[in-house]
Every structure is written in C-alpha cells, then in structure tokens.
Short mmCIF file of C-alpha atoms and ligand atoms in Angstrom, two decimals:
data_model
loop_
_atom_site.label_atom_id
_atom_site.label_comp_id
_atom_site.label_asym_id
_atom_site.label_seq_id
_atom_site.Cartn_x
_atom_site.Cartn_y
_atom_site.Cartn_z
CA MET A 23 214.12 292.48 221.90
CA SER A 24 217.64 293.15 220.72
CA ASP A 25 218.60 295.80 218.19
CA THR A 26 219.48 293.23 215.59
CA THR A 27 216.12 291.49 215.52
CA LYS A 28 213.54 294.22 216.04
CA HIS A 29 213.46 295.35 212.39
CA HIS A 30 213.16 291.89 210.92
CA ALA A 31 209.42 291.41 210.85
CA GLY A 32 207.82 292.69 207.69
CA PHE A 33 211.10 293.44 205.93
CA VAL A 34 210.78 293.11 202.15
CA LYS A 35 213.90 293.32 200.05
CA PRO A 36 213.12 295.74 197.21
CA ALA A 37 212.67 294.03 193.84
CA LEU A 38 215.45 294.54 191.32
CA PRO A 39 214.72 296.28 188.02
CA ALA A 40 214.44 293.94 185.02
CA SER A 41 217.76 295.27 183.73
CA ALA A 42 219.48 293.61 186.68
CA LEU A 43 218.78 290.26 185.03
CA SER A 44 220.33 291.15 181.66
CA HIS A 45 223.19 288.73 182.32
CA ARG A 46 220.69 285.94 181.50
CA GLU A 47 219.90 287.37 178.06
CA LEU A 48 222.34 285.70 175.71
CA ARG A 49 222.48 286.39 171.98
CA GLU A 50 220.16 283.96 170.25
CA GLY A 51 219.47 283.08 166.63
CA LEU A 52 221.56 283.49 163.49
CA PHE A 53 223.40 286.65 164.64
CA TRP A 54 226.36 286.15 162.27
CA GLN A 55 224.10 286.80 159.28
CA GLU A 56 224.26 290.51 160.15
CA ILE A 57 227.78 290.45 158.64
CA PRO A 58 227.20 290.86 154.88
CA ALA A 59 229.90 288.33 153.98
CA TRP A 60 228.07 285.67 156.01
CA GLN A 61 224.42 286.52 155.38
CA ASP A 62 223.92 283.20 153.59
CA VAL A 63 225.82 281.06 156.08
CA ASP A 64 223.35 278.63 157.66
CA GLU A 65 223.46 277.28 161.20
CA ALA A 66 225.05 273.92 160.36
CA THR A 67 227.87 275.68 158.50
CA PHE A 68 228.49 278.24 161.24
CA LEU A 69 228.60 275.49 163.87
CA ASP A 70 231.19 273.52 161.87
CA PHE A 71 234.57 273.97 163.59
CA ARG A 72 236.36 273.37 160.30
CA TRP A 73 234.46 276.24 158.69
CA GLN A 74 235.37 278.46 161.66
CA GLY A 75 239.05 277.56 161.27
CA ARG A 76 239.13 277.97 157.48
CA ASN A 77 237.39 281.33 157.60
CA SER A 78 239.41 282.81 160.47
CA ILE A 79 240.83 286.24 159.78
CA THR A 80 244.63 286.18 159.60
CA SER A 81 245.45 289.07 157.29
CA MET A 82 244.30 292.56 156.49
CA ASP A 83 242.93 291.32 153.15
CA LYS A 84 240.70 288.78 154.87
CA LEU A 85 239.57 291.35 157.43
CA LEU A 86 238.68 293.74 154.62
CA ALA A 87 236.73 291.07 152.78
CA ALA A 88 234.63 290.44 155.89
CA ILE A 89 233.96 294.00 157.07
CA GLU A 90 234.12 296.08 153.89
CA GLY A 91 231.08 298.32 153.86
CA ILE A 92 230.18 297.85 157.54
CA ALA A 93 233.23 299.29 159.31
CA PRO A 94 234.13 302.99 159.13
CA ARG A 95 236.82 303.78 156.51
CA ASP A 96 239.19 305.48 159.00
CA PHE A 97 238.99 302.35 161.15
CA ILE A 98 240.09 300.12 158.29
CA GLU A 99 243.14 302.30 157.59
CA ASP A 100 244.01 302.38 161.28
CA ALA A 101 243.81 298.57 161.51
CA GLY A 102 245.97 298.18 158.38
CA ARG A 103 248.78 300.11 160.07
CA GLY A 104 248.11 298.34 163.39
CA PHE A 105 248.76 294.89 161.81
CA HIS A 106 252.39 295.87 161.11
CA LEU A 107 253.12 297.29 164.55
CA ALA A 108 251.77 294.36 166.56
CA PRO A 109 254.06 291.86 168.37
CA MET A 110 251.40 289.14 167.97
CA SER A 111 250.19 287.73 164.68
CA VAL A 112 246.49 288.35 164.11
CA ARG A 113 243.96 285.52 164.07
CA VAL A 114 240.23 286.01 164.81
CA THR A 115 237.39 283.52 164.32
CA PRO A 116 234.25 284.40 162.36
CA TYR A 117 232.39 283.77 165.64
CA LEU A 118 234.22 286.61 167.40
CA LEU A 119 234.14 288.88 164.38
CA SER A 120 230.36 288.54 164.21
CA LEU A 121 230.06 289.65 167.86
CA ILE A 122 231.86 292.97 167.32
CA ASP A 123 229.70 296.07 167.02
CA TRP A 124 230.91 297.32 163.61
CA ARG A 125 229.10 300.65 163.96
CA ASN A 126 231.57 301.51 166.71
CA PRO A 127 234.54 299.14 166.45
CA TYR A 128 236.89 301.55 168.24
CA ASP A 129 235.17 301.01 171.59
CA ASP A 130 234.08 297.40 171.16
CA PRO A 131 235.44 295.10 173.90
CA ILE A 132 236.08 292.18 171.52
CA ARG A 133 237.73 294.35 168.84
CA ARG A 134 240.07 295.79 171.46
CA GLN A 135 241.34 292.33 172.38
CA PHE A 136 242.04 291.03 168.88
CA ILE A 137 242.44 293.75 166.25
CA PRO A 138 245.35 296.16 166.78
CA LEU A 139 244.99 299.83 165.81
CA ALA A 140 248.02 302.01 165.10
CA SER A 141 246.30 305.06 166.61
CA ARG A 142 245.95 303.43 170.01
CA VAL A 143 249.59 302.37 170.53
CA LEU A 144 251.22 303.75 173.69
CA PRO A 145 254.93 303.52 174.55
CA ASP A 146 255.86 300.40 176.55
CA HIS A 147 256.74 300.66 180.23
CA PRO A 148 260.54 301.06 180.64
CA GLU A 149 260.65 297.96 182.88
CA LEU A 150 259.12 295.72 180.22
CA THR A 151 260.99 292.70 178.87
CA LEU A 152 259.62 290.19 176.37
CA ASP A 153 259.34 287.38 178.94
CA SER A 154 258.55 289.60 181.90
CA LEU A 155 257.31 286.69 184.04
CA HIS A 156 260.61 284.80 183.53
CA GLU A 157 258.80 281.64 182.44
CA GLN A 158 261.81 280.61 180.35
CA GLU A 159 264.25 281.03 183.26
CA ASP A 160 262.19 278.61 185.35
CA MET A 161 262.27 275.86 182.66
CA PRO A 162 264.28 272.74 183.65
CA VAL A 163 263.33 271.20 180.27
CA PRO A 164 261.99 273.08 177.23
CA GLY A 165 258.34 273.96 177.72
CA LEU A 166 257.95 273.10 181.42
CA THR A 167 257.93 275.99 183.90
CA HIS A 168 258.46 274.68 187.43
CA ARG A 169 258.18 277.69 189.72
CA TYR A 170 255.90 276.64 192.57
CA PRO A 171 256.58 273.66 194.83
CA ASP A 172 253.76 271.30 193.81
CA LYS A 173 252.53 272.54 190.44
CA ALA A 174 254.04 273.18 187.03
CA LEU A 175 253.09 274.71 183.70
CA PHE A 176 253.40 272.40 180.67
CA LEU A 177 253.55 274.30 177.38
CA ALA A 178 252.47 271.59 174.96
CA LEU A 179 252.47 273.68 171.77
CA ASP A 180 252.79 277.24 170.57
CA THR A 181 249.71 277.83 168.43
CA CYS A 182 246.18 278.93 169.30
CA PRO A 183 242.77 279.09 167.59
CA VAL A 184 243.01 282.90 167.86
CA TYR A 185 245.81 285.27 168.81
CA CYS A 186 245.12 287.71 171.63
CA ARG A 187 246.90 291.05 171.46
CA PHE A 188 247.59 290.92 175.18
CA CYS A 189 249.14 287.43 175.29
CA THR A 190 251.65 287.11 178.13
CA ARG A 191 253.45 284.44 176.15
CA SER A 192 254.08 286.58 173.08
CA TYR A 193 257.74 285.45 173.42
CA ALA A 194 256.67 282.05 172.09
CA VAL A 195 253.06 281.98 170.94
CA GLY A 196 252.06 282.48 167.33
CA LEU A 197 254.01 283.14 164.16
CA ASP A 198 257.04 285.42 164.02
CA THR A 199 255.96 289.00 163.32
CA ASP A 200 257.67 292.12 161.93
CA LEU A 201 258.55 292.91 165.54
CA VAL A 202 259.34 289.61 167.26
CA ASP A 203 261.27 286.40 166.39
CA LYS A 204 259.83 283.80 168.76
CA VAL A 205 261.07 280.84 170.74
CA HIS A 206 259.32 277.81 169.26
CA LEU A 207 257.62 275.10 171.34
CA ASN A 208 256.14 272.70 168.80
CA ALA A 209 253.66 269.95 169.56
CA ASP A 210 256.47 267.41 169.60
CA THR A 211 256.15 264.06 171.38
CA ALA A 212 259.95 263.77 171.85
CA ARG A 213 259.95 267.10 173.72
CA TRP A 214 256.96 265.93 175.78
CA GLU A 215 258.86 262.75 176.74
CA GLN A 216 261.53 264.90 178.39
CA ILE A 217 258.75 266.68 180.31
CA PHE A 218 257.11 263.42 181.47
CA ALA A 219 260.54 262.14 182.56
CA TYR A 220 261.24 265.31 184.55
CA ILE A 221 257.80 265.20 186.25
CA ALA A 222 258.37 261.56 187.19
CA THR A 223 261.63 262.50 188.97
CA ARG A 224 259.96 265.23 191.05
CA PRO A 225 257.65 263.55 193.57
CA GLU A 226 256.58 266.91 195.00
CA LEU A 227 254.74 267.75 191.75
CA GLU A 228 251.02 266.98 192.05
CA ASP A 229 249.38 269.42 189.66
CA ILE A 230 250.04 270.09 185.96
CA VAL A 231 248.61 273.02 184.00
CA LEU A 232 248.56 272.02 180.33
CA SER A 233 248.71 275.14 178.27
CA GLY A 234 250.55 276.66 175.35
CA GLY A 235 249.57 278.00 173.03
CA ASP A 236 246.25 276.37 173.39
CA VAL A 237 245.28 272.71 173.79
CA TYR A 238 242.31 273.32 171.44
CA ASN A 239 244.89 273.01 168.65
CA LEU A 240 246.08 269.58 169.76
CA PRO A 241 244.56 266.65 167.89
CA ALA A 242 242.32 264.35 169.94
CA ARG A 243 245.01 261.64 170.11
CA HIS A 244 247.41 264.09 171.78
CA ILE A 245 244.77 265.15 174.32
CA ARG A 246 244.51 261.47 175.26
CA LEU A 247 248.24 260.78 175.12
CA ILE A 248 249.20 263.63 177.45
CA GLY A 249 246.28 263.00 179.79
CA GLU A 250 246.93 259.27 180.06
CA ARG A 251 250.67 259.71 180.57
CA LEU A 252 250.22 262.30 183.30
CA LEU A 253 247.46 260.37 185.07
CA GLY A 254 249.75 257.33 184.97
CA LEU A 255 252.32 259.11 187.16
CA PRO A 256 251.51 258.29 190.79
CA ASN A 257 252.57 261.75 192.03
CA ILE A 258 250.17 263.60 189.69
CA LYS A 259 246.77 264.18 191.32
CA ARG A 260 245.42 267.14 189.32
CA ILE A 261 245.49 268.19 185.66
CA ARG A 262 244.02 271.24 184.02
CA TYR A 263 243.63 271.60 180.27
CA ALA A 264 243.87 275.32 179.51
CA THR A 265 242.15 276.64 176.41
CA LYS A 266 240.62 279.85 175.22
CA GLY A 267 238.59 277.72 172.81
CA PRO A 268 235.15 277.85 174.48
CA ALA A 269 235.32 281.67 174.43
CA VAL A 270 236.43 282.05 170.83
CA MET A 271 235.17 278.96 169.00
CA PRO A 272 232.56 277.11 171.09
CA GLN A 273 231.54 275.36 167.86
CA LYS A 274 234.42 272.90 168.23
CA LEU A 275 232.89 271.45 171.41
CA LEU A 276 229.69 270.77 169.46
CA THR A 277 231.05 269.49 166.15
CA ASP A 278 234.54 268.09 166.81
CA ARG A 279 233.22 265.01 168.61
CA GLU A 280 236.59 263.28 168.58
CA TRP A 281 238.27 266.10 170.48
CA ARG A 282 235.47 266.39 173.00
CA ASP A 283 235.31 262.65 173.53
CA ALA A 284 239.07 262.60 174.16
CA LEU A 285 238.70 265.26 176.86
CA VAL A 286 235.72 263.47 178.44
CA HIS A 287 237.70 260.21 178.34
CA VAL A 288 240.62 261.76 180.29
CA VAL A 289 238.20 263.33 182.81
CA GLN A 290 236.52 259.96 183.36
CA LEU A 291 239.84 258.12 183.56
CA GLY A 292 240.93 260.67 186.15
CA ARG A 293 237.76 260.12 188.12
CA SER A 294 238.28 256.34 188.11
CA LEU A 295 241.75 256.97 189.57
CA ARG A 296 240.30 259.53 192.00
CA LYS A 297 242.20 262.32 190.30
CA ASP A 298 240.92 265.71 189.29
CA VAL A 299 240.89 266.73 185.60
CA VAL A 300 239.26 270.05 184.71
CA LEU A 301 239.05 272.48 181.81
CA HIS A 302 240.33 276.02 182.32
CA THR A 303 239.11 278.64 179.93
CA HIS A 304 239.42 282.34 179.31
CA PHE A 305 236.36 284.57 178.83
CA ASN A 306 236.97 288.31 179.18
CA HIS A 307 233.61 289.88 178.36
CA ALA A 308 229.94 288.93 178.63
CA ASN A 309 229.49 289.52 174.87
CA GLU A 310 231.67 286.45 174.20
CA ILE A 311 228.92 284.25 175.69
CA THR A 312 226.03 283.36 173.34
CA TRP A 313 223.52 280.54 172.91
CA ILE A 314 226.29 278.57 171.19
CA THR A 315 228.47 278.84 174.31
CA ARG A 316 225.56 277.83 176.53
CA GLU A 317 225.02 274.71 174.44
CA ALA A 318 228.75 273.84 174.23
CA ILE A 319 229.40 274.26 177.96
CA GLY A 320 226.07 272.63 178.81
CA GLN A 321 227.12 269.46 177.00
CA LEU A 322 230.46 269.43 178.86
CA LEU A 323 228.64 269.79 182.17
CA GLU A 324 226.34 266.92 181.28
CA ALA A 325 229.41 264.80 180.58
CA GLY A 326 230.83 265.69 184.00
CA VAL A 327 233.53 268.14 182.91
CA HIS A 328 234.14 270.96 185.37
CA VAL A 329 235.03 274.29 183.72
CA ARG A 330 236.82 277.19 185.39
CA ASN A 331 237.52 280.63 183.96
CA GLN A 332 240.47 283.01 184.07
CA THR A 333 240.00 286.61 182.92
CA VAL A 334 242.55 289.27 182.04
CA LEU A 335 241.57 292.70 183.30
CA GLN A 336 241.87 295.10 180.35
CA ARG A 337 241.28 298.79 179.95
CA GLY A 338 238.19 299.49 177.87
CA VAL A 339 237.23 295.80 177.86
CA ASN A 340 236.21 294.83 181.38
CA ASP A 341 237.68 297.48 183.71
CA SER A 342 234.38 298.54 185.26
CA VAL A 343 232.31 296.97 188.03
CA GLU A 344 229.35 296.69 185.63
CA ALA A 345 231.30 294.87 182.90
CA MET A 346 233.02 292.51 185.35
CA GLN A 347 229.83 291.76 187.24
CA GLN A 348 227.99 291.02 184.00
CA LEU A 349 230.74 288.62 182.93
CA ILE A 350 230.88 286.83 186.26
CA LYS A 351 227.13 286.44 186.55
CA ARG A 352 226.81 285.28 182.95
CA LEU A 353 229.54 282.68 183.53
CA GLY A 354 227.55 281.52 186.53
CA VAL A 355 224.43 281.12 184.39
CA ILE A 356 226.18 278.87 181.85
CA GLY A 357 227.87 276.85 184.62
CA VAL A 358 231.46 278.13 184.38
CA HIS A 359 233.23 278.81 187.63
CA PRO A 360 235.13 282.16 187.76
CA TYR A 361 238.59 281.46 189.21
CA TYR A 362 240.99 284.36 188.62
CA VAL A 363 241.03 287.89 187.28
CA TYR A 364 244.60 288.79 186.33
CA VAL A 365 245.86 292.33 186.40
CA HIS A 366 247.25 292.75 182.87
CA ASP A 367 250.95 291.84 182.75
CA LEU A 368 253.61 294.05 181.24
CA VAL A 369 253.41 292.90 177.63
CA LYS A 370 255.05 294.42 174.57
CA GLY A 371 252.90 296.70 172.41
CA VAL A 372 249.70 296.64 174.48
CA GLU A 373 250.26 299.32 177.09
CA ASP A 374 246.86 300.73 176.02
CA LEU A 375 245.15 297.65 177.51
CA ARG A 376 246.79 297.74 180.93
CA THR A 377 245.21 299.00 184.16
CA THR A 378 246.64 299.90 187.54
CA ALA A 379 246.63 297.48 190.46
CA GLN A 380 244.27 299.94 192.16
CA THR A 381 241.70 299.38 189.38
CA ALA A 382 241.65 295.69 190.27
CA ILE A 383 241.21 296.47 193.96
CA ASP A 384 238.31 298.82 193.21
CA ILE A 385 236.56 296.38 190.88
CA GLU A 386 236.93 293.52 193.33
CA LYS A 387 235.24 295.62 195.98
CA GLY A 388 232.33 296.31 193.63
CA VAL A 389 231.97 292.71 192.51
CA ARG A 390 232.21 290.80 195.79
CA GLY A 391 228.75 290.09 197.15
CA ALA A 392 226.99 290.25 193.78
CA THR A 393 226.84 286.48 193.57
CA ALA A 394 228.04 283.34 195.37
CA GLY A 395 231.43 283.63 197.01
CA PHE A 396 232.61 280.49 195.21
CA ASN A 397 231.77 282.18 191.90
CA THR A 398 233.66 285.34 192.84
CA PRO A 399 237.15 285.33 191.31
CA THR A 400 240.35 286.17 193.13
CA PHE A 401 242.05 289.24 191.66
CA VAL A 402 245.74 288.52 191.19
CA VAL A 403 248.93 290.11 189.92
CA ASP A 404 251.50 287.87 188.24
CA THR A 405 254.58 289.65 189.58
CA LEU A 406 257.58 290.51 187.44
CA GLY A 407 260.69 288.40 187.47
CA GLY A 408 258.93 285.13 188.34
CA GLY A 409 257.44 285.85 191.77
CA GLY A 410 254.24 284.21 190.64
CA LYS A 411 250.62 285.14 191.28
CA ARG A 412 249.79 287.26 194.31
CA ASP A 413 246.42 288.45 195.59
CA VAL A 414 246.39 292.10 194.47
CA HIS A 415 245.53 293.18 198.02
CA SER A 416 248.57 291.50 199.54
CA TYR A 417 251.25 294.01 198.53
CA ASP A 418 253.76 295.05 201.19
CA PHE A 419 254.02 298.49 199.65
CA TYR A 420 252.10 300.29 196.90
CA ASP A 421 252.81 303.86 195.83
CA ARG A 422 250.02 305.04 193.53
CA GLU A 423 252.07 308.09 192.50
CA THR A 424 255.00 306.16 191.06
CA GLY A 425 252.80 303.18 190.19
CA ILE A 426 255.12 300.74 191.99
CA ALA A 427 253.69 297.81 193.94
CA VAL A 428 256.00 295.46 195.88
CA PHE A 429 255.07 291.91 196.87
CA ARG A 430 256.58 289.00 198.73
CA SER A 431 256.10 285.44 197.54
CA PRO A 432 257.31 283.13 200.32
CA ASN A 433 256.54 279.91 198.44
CA VAL A 434 258.65 280.99 195.48
CA ASP A 435 261.52 282.77 197.24
CA PRO A 436 261.16 283.95 200.85
CA ASP A 437 264.02 286.43 200.57
CA ARG A 438 263.17 288.31 197.40
CA LEU A 439 260.84 291.19 196.70
CA PHE A 440 258.80 291.19 193.49
CA PHE A 441 257.46 294.19 191.62
CA PHE A 442 254.47 295.25 189.57
CA PHE A 443 254.29 298.56 187.70
CA ASP A 444 251.14 300.51 186.86
CA PRO A 445 250.83 301.88 183.30
CA ILE A 446 253.09 304.82 182.74
CA ALA A 447 250.49 306.87 180.84
CA GLY A 448 248.34 307.45 183.93
CA LEU A 449 251.15 308.93 186.04
CA SER A 450 251.93 312.63 186.52
CA ASP A 451 254.33 314.43 184.16
CA GLU A 452 256.89 314.72 186.94
CA VAL A 453 256.83 310.99 187.72
CA ARG A 454 256.94 310.08 184.03
CA ALA A 455 260.09 312.19 183.68
CA ARG A 456 261.62 310.22 186.55
CA TRP A 457 260.76 306.93 184.85
CA ALA A 458 262.47 308.17 181.67
CA ASP A 459 265.73 308.79 183.56
CA PRO A 460 267.58 305.50 184.28
CA VAL A 461 269.17 306.78 187.49
CA ALA A 462 265.93 308.19 188.92
CA ARG A 463 264.16 305.00 187.90
CA GLU A 464 266.52 302.77 189.90
CA GLN A 465 266.19 305.16 192.84
CA MET A 466 262.37 304.92 192.80
CA LYS A 467 262.54 301.13 192.80
CA ALA A 468 265.15 301.07 195.58
CA ASP A 469 263.03 303.44 197.71
CA ALA A 470 259.95 301.27 197.20
CA ALA A 471 261.92 298.15 198.17
CA THR A 472 263.18 299.82 201.34
CA LYS A 473 259.67 300.83 202.32
CA ALA A 474 258.31 297.36 201.58
CA ARG A 475 261.01 295.82 203.80
CA ALA A 476 260.16 298.26 206.59
CA VAL A 477 256.37 297.93 206.60
CA GLY A 478 255.83 294.44 205.29
CA GLY A 479 256.91 291.05 206.36
CA TRP A 480 255.22 287.75 206.71
CA ARG A 481 257.70 286.38 209.22
C1 LIG B 504 249.58 280.12 187.08
C2 LIG B 504 250.65 279.15 187.16
C3 LIG B 504 250.45 277.93 187.79
C4 LIG B 504 249.10 277.54 188.43
O1 LIG B 504 248.80 278.39 189.49
P1 LIG B 504 247.39 278.38 190.25
O2 LIG B 504 247.45 279.56 191.15
O3 LIG B 504 247.30 277.10 191.00
O4 LIG B 504 246.34 278.48 189.21
C5 LIG B 504 251.52 277.06 187.85
N1 LIG B 504 252.72 277.39 187.34
C6 LIG B 504 252.96 278.59 186.76
C7 LIG B 504 254.31 278.91 186.25
C8 LIG B 504 251.92 279.51 186.64
O5 LIG B 504 252.14 280.68 186.04
S1 LIG B 505 244.77 281.95 173.48
FE1 LIG B 505 246.07 282.20 175.31
S2 LIG B 505 248.14 281.57 174.67
FE2 LIG B 505 246.92 281.94 172.80
S3 LIG B 505 247.28 284.07 172.23
FE3 LIG B 505 245.47 284.08 173.53
S4 LIG B 505 246.25 284.44 175.62
FE4 LIG B 505 248.01 283.79 174.34
#
C-alpha cells in the first residue's frame, strides 16, 4: 500500500461549526422599519424603485432627516464637514442607508463606501492625478476607451443610482462638487452614433463593456437601442452591461419591469445570434446582499441572464479574509459569479480606503480554496498611466518599503513599465519624507524601474 492511500479508509472530514454557514443567512423581513423615518413604510412601497430614487439621500439635510436620533451627534457633525471635502457628490439609496449599523456608523462597511467623514481624510498620494488610469487619453471618440486589442469601454452616461466615494471615474461621474469640475458624458444618442461608427471601423473589436456612470440610469429604450446596435455589428461577439444597481437598489429589477424586460430582450437577442450578453455588477460587502437581492437576482437567473461581480478592495470594508470570503460565498449562494477584486486605484480624496498590493496578495491566499475555483475572483491592479489590469501577483518588481510595484502589460505596450503605489500612510517616516521630496521621489521610481527591467521580462 502506498503512502498516499493508506490513511484513506475511515477518514471523516470534521464537521464545520454552524457559524461557517452564516453566508447563507441573509437579512429577511422588513428591516428598513428599524430606521425611525421609515417605520411606517410597507413592503410594496420599499420595493418601488421610484420610491427608492425619490427618497435617496443627496444632501446633509436629507441625511439628517433620516438618521436624526439614531446616529451619534459627533458623527453627524463629522459627516457635515465631510460632504464639503469630498470629490464625489453624495447619493445613497434608502436601501443602503437601512443596512448601515447606526449604533457604530464609523466602522460600518457600507457607511465607509458612501458617506464621507472629515475626520477620516488622509493626504492624497503625490503620484495621484484625477484620471490616473488615463481613460481619457485612450479615447478615440468621446466616451469610448479603446486600450486593449479586442475590447473597449463604452461610457454611455455619467450618472449613477448612487455615488461611491471611491469611484475611479470621479473625473466624469456625478455632479460637479466644491472640489472638482467634471468632464461631462451625457446619455446622448448623437455621441453614441460616433461610438457605433468607430466600433464598426475596427474589426478587431469583439467585446464592449457598457458602463458609465451606470446603465441602471438609462431608460429601457436606450438599453435596447445600444444592445441592438452593438449586436448588429458583425465584429461584436460579447457585450457586458455594467451596473452597481443590484447592489444598491435591487428593487428596480423587481418593480421596473420595462427596464428588466429590455435587458432580457437584449440577452435573448444575443443568444439567438450566438453572442454573449451578461450583466456585470459591483457588490463589495456581504451586508449588501439581502432577501431582496436574492429575489432580484433569482428572477434574472430564471430569465437566463448571467451575472458577474467586480469588487473594489477597500480598507475597513472588505480587507480581511473573513469579509472577502463571506462576500464571495454569499454571491455564490445567490447565483452571482465573482469575477474580479480590484486593488483600490489612486483616487482623489479617498486615501483612507486604499490598501497595499500585498493586502490583496494575502487575502487571495486566504480565499482560494474556500469555494469553487470558478467562483474565486482574480485579484487585479489597474496600473497607473493606462497599463490596464494586471494580476496582482504578476509584478516584475515590488518594494514593500517604498510601496512601489512595477508591472509589464505586453498586450497594451510591450516596451513600457507601469506602476502602482501603496498608500503613503502605511510607509515608514523615512520613506514618507522621500516621497515628499520631488527629486527623491523620481529617484525611487527610477530605481524601481531599473530593478524591474533587470529581474523581470516576459520575452
Ligand atoms: C476593464 C476594462 C476592460 C475589460 O477588461 P476585462 O479584463 O476583460 O474585464 C476593457 N477596457 C478597459 C479600458 C477597461 O478598463
Ligand atoms: S456606481 Fe460605479 S461609476 Fe457610479 S459612482 Fe459608483 S463606482 Fe463610480
């Protein structure tokens, strides 16, 4: 008998404690009634997407009206000052607001993503620019980023059902704020015509990511129009509609029948043409998934719509193995397929939410093996300067002391090196002083590039 078989007989895998199944326990019932302002809101009203939109929190006054008496006083003052400092306008649905733990809003993972606090602001990284991924530089026509050979990003509009503090596209998305005047990409059919025309002239394009902003805010007729036009181009084989909607307002999938029917229509049209149309969404924490989500996604699944998820790794939100595992397993239970976890980009005003690349590497190690491999996301860095997404493990050089990671991206530009920078706050005093000095800063980057060239190389 060989060593590998002799222990097999009689082996019993130890049972897991009941707590290991907590990812299956979604919030049930009328949970929003715990917010005093909504204690009389019945189920039909709360499930109405129009009610969710009308009652979304867009100003400090509205926030106060909803949480007066349940949130600590110091928190309310802190948020009032935070509203003015933020590069993104604020917009939160009643659904999300009702999922925040108002006894401890400082540490709540949903609060951290949507409600800025003045006391938590950290200085931006010196390498930060407003469009750090260079999406605008890669635009042949307004609102189409063509960076990779066979796929392109179509920014159909610049509004969303909520505004996330950490939005990578804060250069365009949302209303102008005290801090930022934005580039505007309206839902404008004349602008879209230029995009369709460009795509038609580029036979190598097969795959279009429709994003924004957020396609949840497009009327049903525009969901159809864009879908039908793209599916009508012989070169286009794959379309993804990207929306944060299911994570922030699942009600719309249940009560805006027109919108959902338009999506299902494009998916079915795609299938009849043997083309792939899927929905990409954006859950960041297991608390965002409730019975309402289960029902909304369940109905999409029944209608044959495949849903994938992209998560942004954020400090204090999902930067632990436990939190990430819970999210991934809960997505699996409702039938959403985890696709990517992004290391948080360099974004203005949200340095407090960023993690190091090493954090992503550590969490990936803890997560892989917890569930099916096809439900285990790839952890990626979207490199600065338009190098695109890279597997976080694939750096050619990574110095944890200076927080500099260097990547190659052969399909974007085989000759260039692309950088990512860890948050400045976690580095030593000595290294932070070097980052503050423009000459020393350039030297650190040049040294890292030299080392990457020496050790790395895909050719
Ligand atoms: C993310 C992205 C895509 C799609 O990339 P996948 O890795 O296929 O999801 C396409 N274009 C741009 C500019 C992107 O940022
Ligand atoms: S929904 Fe997406 S595009 Fe809109 S603010 Fe959030 S991250 Fe940005």
